[in-house]
Coordinates of C-alpha atoms in Angstrom, one line a residue:
M105 CA -12.7 95.7 -21.0
N106 CA -12.5 94.9 -24.6
F107 CA -13.9 91.7 -26.2
S108 CA -10.5 90.1 -26.6
L109 CA -9.5 90.5 -23.0
R110 CA -13.0 89.3 -21.8
T111 CA -12.7 86.2 -24.0
I112 CA -9.2 85.4 -22.7
S113 CA -10.4 85.8 -19.1
L114 CA -13.3 83.5 -19.7
L115 CA -11.1 80.9 -21.3
L116 CA -8.7 81.1 -18.3
L117 CA -11.6 80.7 -15.9
I118 CA -13.0 77.7 -17.8
S119 CA -9.6 76.2 -17.9
A120 CA -9.1 76.6 -14.2
T121 CA -12.5 75.2 -13.6
L122 CA -11.8 72.1 -15.8
L123 CA -8.5 71.6 -14.0
A124 CA -10.3 71.9 -10.6
L125 CA -13.0 69.4 -11.7
L126 CA -10.2 67.0 -12.9
A127 CA -8.6 67.4 -9.5
Y128 CA -12.0 66.7 -7.9
E129 CA -12.3 63.5 -9.9
K130 CA -8.7 62.3 -9.9
G131 CA -7.4 63.9 -6.7
I132 CA -4.2 65.8 -5.9
Y133 CA -2.2 63.3 -3.9
K134 CA 0.8 63.3 -1.6
T135 CA 2.4 59.8 -2.0
Y136 CA 5.0 57.7 -0.2
S137 CA 6.3 54.8 -2.3
V138 CA 8.1 52.0 -0.5
D139 CA 11.5 51.4 -2.1
L140 CA 11.5 47.7 -3.0
S141 CA 15.0 47.8 -4.5
R142 CA 16.8 48.1 -1.1
Q143 CA 17.5 44.4 -0.6
Q144 CA 19.2 45.1 2.8
Q145 CA 15.7 46.2 4.1
I146 CA 14.0 43.0 3.0
G147 CA 13.7 39.8 5.0
L148 CA 11.5 36.8 5.4
N149 CA 9.9 34.7 8.1
T150 CA 8.2 31.3 8.3
D151 CA 6.7 29.0 10.9
L152 CA 10.1 27.4 11.5
S153 CA 10.4 29.5 14.6
Q154 CA 7.2 27.9 15.9
G155 CA 8.4 24.3 15.2
G156 CA 6.9 24.2 11.7
Q157 CA 8.7 23.1 8.5
T158 CA 7.5 25.8 6.0
T159 CA 10.5 27.0 3.9
A160 CA 10.9 30.2 1.8
D161 CA 13.3 32.1 -0.3
I162 CA 13.4 35.6 -1.8
S163 CA 14.4 36.6 -5.3
Y164 CA 14.5 40.0 -7.1
S165 CA 13.7 41.0 -10.6
D166 CA 12.3 43.9 -12.7
Q167 CA 8.9 42.6 -11.7
G168 CA 9.5 43.2 -8.1
I169 CA 10.2 41.0 -5.0
K170 CA 9.3 37.4 -5.3
L171 CA 8.7 35.3 -2.2
K172 CA 8.6 31.5 -2.9
C173 CA 7.2 29.4 -0.1
N174 CA 6.7 25.7 0.4
I175 CA 3.9 25.4 2.9
S176 CA 4.1 22.5 5.4
L177 CA 1.3 21.5 7.7
E178 CA 3.6 20.4 10.5
Y179 CA 2.7 23.6 12.4
Q180 CA -1.0 24.2 13.3
W181 CA -1.1 27.6 11.6
P182 CA 1.5 27.4 8.8
Y183 CA 2.6 30.6 7.2
C184 CA 5.4 32.5 5.3
E185 CA 5.8 36.2 5.1
L186 CA 7.9 38.9 3.5
K187 CA 9.2 41.6 5.8
I188 CA 9.9 45.1 4.4
H189 CA 11.6 47.3 6.9
L190 CA 10.9 51.0 6.8
A191 CA 13.1 51.7 9.8
E192 CA 16.8 52.1 9.1
R193 CA 19.5 50.0 10.7
A194 CA 21.2 51.3 13.9
D195 CA 25.0 51.6 14.2
Q196 CA 25.2 48.0 15.5
G197 CA 23.4 46.7 12.4
S198 CA 20.0 45.8 13.8
F199 CA 16.9 47.7 12.8
D200 CA 15.9 50.6 15.0
Y201 CA 12.2 49.8 15.3
A202 CA 11.5 52.8 17.5
Q203 CA 12.2 55.1 14.5
G204 CA 9.5 54.1 12.0
V205 CA 7.7 56.2 9.4
D206 CA 4.7 58.3 10.2
L207 CA 1.9 57.1 7.9
S208 CA -1.0 58.6 9.9
A209 CA -1.7 61.3 7.3
Y210 CA -2.2 58.7 4.5
T211 CA -5.8 57.6 3.8
E212 CA -5.1 54.7 1.5
V213 CA -2.5 52.3 0.2
F214 CA -2.0 51.0 -3.3
L215 CA -1.0 47.4 -3.4
N216 CA 0.2 45.8 -6.7
I217 CA 0.7 42.2 -5.6
A218 CA 0.2 38.9 -7.4
T219 CA 0.2 35.3 -6.2
E220 CA 0.8 31.9 -7.8
G221 CA 0.1 28.4 -6.7
D222 CA -2.7 26.4 -5.1
N223 CA -2.7 28.7 -2.0
S224 CA -3.1 31.9 -4.0
E225 CA -6.5 33.0 -2.9
Q226 CA -5.8 35.5 -0.1
I227 CA -2.9 37.3 1.4
R228 CA -2.5 39.3 4.6
F229 CA -0.9 42.8 4.5
Y230 CA 0.3 44.1 7.9
I231 CA 1.4 47.6 8.9
R232 CA 3.3 47.2 12.1
N233 CA 3.4 50.1 14.6
Y234 CA 5.8 51.0 17.4
N235 CA 4.4 52.7 20.5
P236 CA 6.3 52.7 23.8
E237 CA 2.9 52.4 25.6
Y238 CA 2.6 48.8 24.5
T239 CA 5.8 47.9 22.5
N240 CA 8.7 46.3 24.4
L241 CA 10.7 44.1 22.0
N242 CA 13.0 42.9 24.7
S243 CA 10.2 41.2 26.6
D244 CA 7.7 40.7 23.8
G245 CA 9.1 40.2 20.4
N246 CA 5.7 40.5 18.7
S247 CA 4.6 43.7 20.5
L248 CA 4.6 45.9 17.3
K249 CA 0.9 46.4 16.8
I250 CA -0.5 44.5 13.8
N251 CA -2.8 46.6 11.6
E252 CA -4.1 44.1 9.0
V253 CA -6.1 43.9 5.9
Q254 CA -6.8 40.6 4.0
Y255 CA -7.8 40.4 0.4
S256 CA -7.4 38.4 -2.8
P257 CA -4.8 40.2 -5.0
N258 CA -5.4 38.2 -8.1
Q259 CA -8.8 39.8 -8.3
Y260 CA -7.0 43.1 -9.0
P261 CA -4.3 42.3 -11.7
T262 CA -3.4 46.0 -12.0
G263 CA -3.3 46.7 -8.3
K264 CA -5.8 47.9 -5.7
F265 CA -6.2 51.1 -3.6
I266 CA -7.3 50.0 -0.1
P267 CA -8.6 52.6 2.4
I268 CA -6.7 52.7 5.7
K269 CA -10.1 52.7 7.4
D270 CA -10.6 49.1 6.1
F271 CA -7.6 47.9 8.2
N272 CA -8.2 46.3 11.6
V273 CA -6.0 45.4 14.5
V274 CA -6.0 41.6 14.6
S275 CA -8.0 40.3 17.5
W276 CA -5.6 37.6 18.7
W277 CA -2.9 40.3 19.1
L278 CA -5.2 42.5 21.2
Q279 CA -6.4 39.5 23.3
A280 CA -2.9 38.6 24.2
R281 CA -2.1 42.0 25.7
D282 CA -3.7 44.3 28.3
I283 CA -3.9 47.5 26.2
P284 CA -6.0 50.5 27.2
L285 CA -9.2 51.0 25.2
E286 CA -7.9 54.2 23.6
L287 CA -4.9 52.4 22.1
R288 CA -6.8 49.4 20.7
G289 CA -7.6 50.9 17.3
V290 CA -5.6 51.1 14.1
E291 CA -2.4 53.1 14.6
I292 CA 0.2 53.9 12.0
S293 CA 2.0 57.0 13.3
N294 CA 5.3 55.2 13.8
S295 CA 5.5 52.2 11.4
P296 CA 8.9 50.6 11.1
L297 CA 7.8 47.4 9.3
L298 CA 5.5 46.2 6.5
T299 CA 4.6 42.5 6.2
I300 CA 3.0 40.5 3.3
A301 CA 2.0 37.1 4.6
S302 CA 0.2 34.0 3.2
G303 CA -3.5 33.7 3.9
G304 CA -4.8 32.7 7.3
V305 CA -5.9 29.2 6.1
V306 CA -3.6 27.5 3.6
D307 CA -3.1 24.0 2.2
E308 CA 0.2 22.2 2.0
G309 CA 2.2 23.0 -1.1
P310 CA 4.0 25.9 -3.0
I311 CA 2.9 29.5 -3.1
T312 CA 4.6 32.5 -4.7
I313 CA 3.9 36.1 -3.7
I314 CA 5.1 38.8 -6.1
V315 CA 5.2 42.3 -4.7
K316 CA 5.4 44.9 -7.4
E317 CA 4.5 48.2 -5.7
I318 CA 3.4 49.5 -2.4
T319 CA 2.4 53.2 -2.3
F320 CA 0.6 55.2 0.4
R321 CA -1.2 58.4 -0.5
Y322 CA -3.6 61.0 0.8
N323 CA -5.5 63.8 -1.0
L324 CA -3.7 67.2 -0.4
V325 CA -6.9 69.0 -1.2
S326 CA -10.3 67.7 -0.1
K327 CA -13.2 67.5 -2.6
E328 CA -15.1 70.0 -0.5
N329 CA -12.3 72.5 -0.8
I330 CA -12.1 72.0 -4.5
L331 CA -15.8 72.6 -4.9
F332 CA -15.4 75.7 -2.7
T333 CA -12.6 77.0 -4.8
V334 CA -14.6 76.5 -8.0
I335 CA -17.5 78.3 -6.5
A336 CA -15.3 81.1 -5.2
M337 CA -13.6 81.5 -8.6
W338 CA -16.9 81.9 -10.3
F339 CA -18.4 84.0 -7.6
F340 CA -15.6 86.5 -7.5
S341 CA -15.2 86.5 -11.3
A342 CA -18.9 87.3 -11.5
V343 CA -18.6 90.1 -9.0
I344 CA -15.6 91.6 -10.7
A345 CA -17.3 91.4 -14.1
L346 CA -20.4 92.9 -12.6
L347 CA -18.5 95.9 -11.1
L348 CA -16.7 96.6 -14.4
Q349 CA -19.9 96.3 -16.4
L350 CA -21.8 98.6 -14.0
K351 CA -19.1 101.2 -14.6
S352 CA -19.3 101.1 -18.4
F353 CA -22.6 99.4 -19.3
R354 CA -25.4 100.3 -16.9
Q355 CA -27.9 99.0 -19.4
R356 CA -26.6 95.5 -18.8
L357 CA -27.5 95.5 -15.1
S358 CA -30.4 93.2 -15.5
Y359 CA -28.3 90.7 -17.4
S360 CA -25.6 90.7 -14.7
K361 CA -28.3 90.0 -12.1
G362 CA -29.4 87.1 -14.1
Q363 CA -25.9 85.7 -14.1
Q364 CA -25.8 86.2 -10.3
L365 CA -29.0 84.1 -10.0
K366 CA -27.5 81.4 -12.1
L367 CA -24.4 81.4 -9.9
N368 CA -26.7 81.0 -6.8
D369 CA -28.3 78.0 -8.5
V370 CA -24.9 76.5 -8.9
L371 CA -24.2 77.0 -5.2
V372 CA -27.5 75.3 -4.2
A373 CA -26.9 72.4 -6.7
L374 CA -23.4 71.8 -5.3
K375 CA -24.6 71.8 -1.7
L376 CA -27.4 69.4 -2.6
E377 CA -24.8 67.1 -4.3
K378 CA -22.7 67.0 -1.1
A379 CA -25.8 66.2 1.0
Q380 CA -26.8 63.4 -1.4
L381 CA -23.3 61.9 -1.3
E382 CA -23.3 61.9 2.5
Q383 CA -26.7 60.2 2.6
L384 CA -25.4 57.4 0.3
A385 CA -22.6 56.4 2.6
K386 CA -22.5 52.6 2.5
R387 CA -20.4 51.9 5.7
D388 CA -21.5 51.7 9.3
A389 CA -19.7 54.4 11.1
L390 CA -19.0 52.3 14.3
T391 CA -18.0 48.9 13.0
G392 CA -16.7 49.8 9.5
L393 CA -18.9 47.0 8.1
R394 CA -21.4 47.6 5.4
N395 CA -24.7 49.1 6.4
R396 CA -28.1 48.1 4.9
V397 CA -27.5 50.5 2.0
G398 CA -24.1 49.0 1.3
L399 CA -25.5 45.5 1.5
S400 CA -28.5 46.1 -0.8
E401 CA -26.6 45.7 -4.0
Y402 CA -25.3 42.3 -2.9
L403 CA -28.8 41.2 -1.8
L404 CA -30.1 42.2 -5.2
R405 CA -27.3 40.4 -7.0
G406 CA -27.8 37.2 -4.9
E407 CA -31.5 37.2 -5.7
E408 CA -30.9 37.8 -9.4
K409 CA -28.6 34.8 -9.5
A410 CA -31.0 32.7 -7.6
Q411 CA -34.1 33.6 -9.7
D412 CA -32.4 33.8 -13.1
H413 CA -29.7 31.1 -12.9
N414 CA -31.1 28.7 -10.2
L415 CA -28.2 29.3 -7.9
P416 CA -28.9 28.8 -4.2
F417 CA -28.9 32.0 -2.0
S418 CA -29.1 32.0 1.8
L419 CA -28.9 34.6 4.5
I420 CA -28.3 34.6 8.2
F421 CA -29.7 37.1 10.8
L422 CA -27.4 37.4 13.9
D423 CA -28.4 39.0 17.1
I424 CA -26.1 39.4 20.2
D425 CA -28.0 37.9 23.2
F426 CA -28.7 40.2 26.1
F427 CA -26.6 43.1 24.6
K428 CA -28.6 45.6 26.7
N429 CA -27.2 44.0 29.8
V430 CA -23.7 44.6 28.6
N431 CA -24.5 48.3 28.0
D432 CA -26.2 48.7 31.4
K433 CA -23.4 47.0 33.3
H434 CA -20.2 48.1 31.5
G435 CA -21.3 51.3 29.6
H436 CA -21.9 52.2 26.0
A437 CA -18.2 52.6 25.2
V438 CA -17.6 48.9 26.1
G439 CA -20.8 48.0 24.2
D440 CA -19.5 49.8 21.1
Q441 CA -16.2 47.9 21.3
L442 CA -18.0 44.7 21.7
L443 CA -20.0 45.4 18.5
I444 CA -16.7 46.2 16.7
Q445 CA -15.0 43.0 17.9
F446 CA -18.1 40.9 17.2
G447 CA -18.2 42.1 13.6
R448 CA -14.5 41.6 13.3
I449 CA -14.6 38.0 14.6
I450 CA -17.5 37.1 12.2
N451 CA -15.8 38.7 9.2
E452 CA -12.6 36.7 9.9
N453 CA -14.4 33.4 9.9
I454 CA -16.5 33.6 6.7
R455 CA -15.7 33.1 3.1
Q456 CA -14.6 35.8 0.7
Q457 CA -17.9 35.6 -1.2
D458 CA -20.0 36.1 2.0
K459 CA -21.1 39.6 2.8
L460 CA -21.5 40.8 6.4
A461 CA -23.4 44.0 7.4
R462 CA -24.7 45.7 10.5
R463 CA -28.4 45.7 10.4
G464 CA -28.8 48.1 13.3
G465 CA -28.2 48.0 17.1
E466 CA -26.8 44.6 18.0
E467 CA -28.3 42.9 14.9
F468 CA -26.2 41.8 11.9
I469 CA -27.0 40.2 8.6
L470 CA -24.8 37.8 6.6
L471 CA -25.4 37.0 2.9
C472 CA -24.2 33.5 1.8
M473 CA -23.9 33.6 -1.9
E474 CA -24.5 30.4 -3.9
T475 CA -25.1 28.5 -0.6
Q476 CA -27.7 25.9 0.2
Q477 CA -29.6 26.3 3.5
D478 CA -27.9 23.3 5.1
K479 CA -24.5 24.8 4.4
A480 CA -25.6 28.1 5.8
I481 CA -26.9 26.3 8.9
T482 CA -23.5 24.7 9.3
L483 CA -21.8 28.0 9.0
A484 CA -24.2 29.6 11.5
Q485 CA -23.6 26.9 14.0
K486 CA -19.8 27.3 13.6
L487 CA -20.1 31.0 14.3
C488 CA -22.5 30.4 17.2
D489 CA -20.0 28.1 18.9
L490 CA -17.1 30.4 18.1
I491 CA -18.8 33.5 19.7
A492 CA -19.9 31.5 22.7
T493 CA -16.3 30.4 23.4
T494 CA -14.4 33.6 22.6
V495 CA -13.5 36.4 24.9
L496 CA -14.1 39.5 22.8
I497 CA -13.0 42.2 25.2
D498 CA -12.2 42.6 28.9
E499 CA -13.0 39.0 29.8
I500 CA -16.7 39.6 28.7
M501 CA -18.3 36.4 27.3
I502 CA -21.4 36.7 25.1
A503 CA -23.6 34.5 23.0
A504 CA -25.6 35.1 19.9
S505 CA -28.8 33.8 18.2
F506 CA -29.0 33.0 14.5
G507 CA -31.8 32.7 12.0
V508 CA -31.2 31.1 8.6
A509 CA -33.3 31.1 5.5
Q510 CA -32.8 30.2 1.8
L511 CA -34.5 32.1 -1.0
H512 CA -37.4 30.2 -2.6
K513 CA -38.0 30.3 -6.4
G514 CA -40.2 33.3 -7.1
E515 CA -40.1 34.6 -3.5
S516 CA -40.1 38.3 -2.8
T517 CA -37.4 40.1 -0.9
T518 CA -39.8 41.0 1.9
S519 CA -40.9 37.3 2.4
F520 CA -37.3 36.2 2.3
L521 CA -36.2 38.6 5.0
E522 CA -39.4 37.9 7.1
R523 CA -38.7 34.1 7.1
A524 CA -35.1 34.7 8.3
D525 CA -36.4 37.2 10.9
N526 CA -38.9 34.6 12.1
A527 CA -36.2 32.0 12.4
L528 CA -34.1 34.4 14.5
Y529 CA -37.2 35.2 16.7
K530 CA -37.6 31.4 17.2
A531 CA -33.9 31.1 18.3
K532 CA -34.4 33.8 20.8
T533 CA -37.6 32.6 22.3
N534 CA -36.3 29.0 22.5
G535 CA -33.5 30.0 24.8
R536 CA -31.0 32.0 22.7
N537 CA -27.4 30.9 21.9
Q538 CA -28.7 28.7 19.1
V539 CA -29.4 28.4 15.4
Q540 CA -32.9 28.1 13.9
A541 CA -33.8 27.6 10.3
A542 CA -36.8 28.9 8.4
A543 CA -39.3 26.5 7.0

C-alpha cells in the first residue's frame, strides 16, 4: 500500500465518518408532507351544528390555508376548526374514512402554523383515526379517535417539531365510549382526517389560523445504528490496515496495537455516552409527564425569577388519596391508567406557563410560575373539586390532597419543598380530599 493510496483511504474514511456524524446530528428522515393545495380535501366546521353561532370561512394563498373565524359565545364550548382529509373520496363523492393513511411509523410531526386575533394563544391539532373496533360513523358520527396535542404556535414562528409521544387521546372522547383498555392509547395507523381547531377556552371575537405546512417524519436510521456503523467502519478499517501492515511492515506491529487500543477507547467512550443519555431522560415513562429531572430546570428558573426579580413563585404537591386501595382492588394495570388519566386531567386544566411533573408513585408536583400563594390555592381547590367529581376510568371515582407553598425571599430549595410537603401532609392527616397551604 503506497502513501498516496493510504492517504486517499483515510480521507474517504474520515469523510464517511463526518457524514455519519452529520446524520447522527441531523437525522436521515422519511417524510410525509400533507398536500395543502388540494382544496377539494379541505373543509371547515364550527359550533353551528351544536346550536352555536360561530362562523368561519377558508381562503387560500401562497402562505397556505387561512381559516378566519368569528367566535360567538352562544354555545357553551365555542369552536371553529379546519378539516384536512387524508382519505380520498369514494365513487359517490363522500370521503372514504375507512381508507386513511398509516402514520404509525412516524415519530414526530412538523407544524408551521400561525394565529392572529385576541384568541390566538393556543390551538388544538387532532389526528383522527379509524378502527372498526370502535368506529361506526353511521351510529356515532364522532367515533374517529381523537389524538390531540395543544400548543401555542406563535411561540414557534418558524414551525415546531412535535413528538407523536406527546399526543394524548382526549379524555372526554374516551369517557363517552366503552373502549377496551388496549385500544385507549394513541393510535394513528389508519388516519383519514387531520383537524386544526381553536383553543379549548376562547373569548368572543375574531381569530385567524394560518396553516403553512404539516409534515410527518421518522428517522430511517437510529442514532445507535449510526454509532455502530461508525465504530464498525473504524474497526474493520483498522483490522484491514493491521493485516496489510503485518504483511509488509512487521516492525510496525507495536504501533498497530496502539491504534487498536485507541479504537477500544472510542468504543468504551461511545457506550458511556449512550448510557449517560439514557440516564438523562426527562420524561416519566408511564404518564409522559416530566419527571423530577425534567422539572428541575423549571424549578431553578422559577427560583431565579423570584429571588432576582421579585416575581412570585408557588408550587403545589398533589397526592392521589388511597391509591393503594385502587391497585389492590383493580390491579396495577388499572392503577397505571388512573395515573395517566389523572396527569392528563390536571394538564388540561392548568395554564401554559404552569409545569406538571410526576414526583413518583401517586405523587405529582405542579410549578406555578409568577403566581402568588392565594392564586395557587385557588387553582389547587379548582383541581381538587374537578378530580373529586370526574370519573377517570371504568366508573372509578378518586380524590386527591393538595399542599401549596410560595417561595420566600432568600429561602432555599430544600426549605421550599419541605413546606409544601408539610402542607400536603396536613391535608392528608386532616381527612384528605382538601387543600392546605404552608405557613
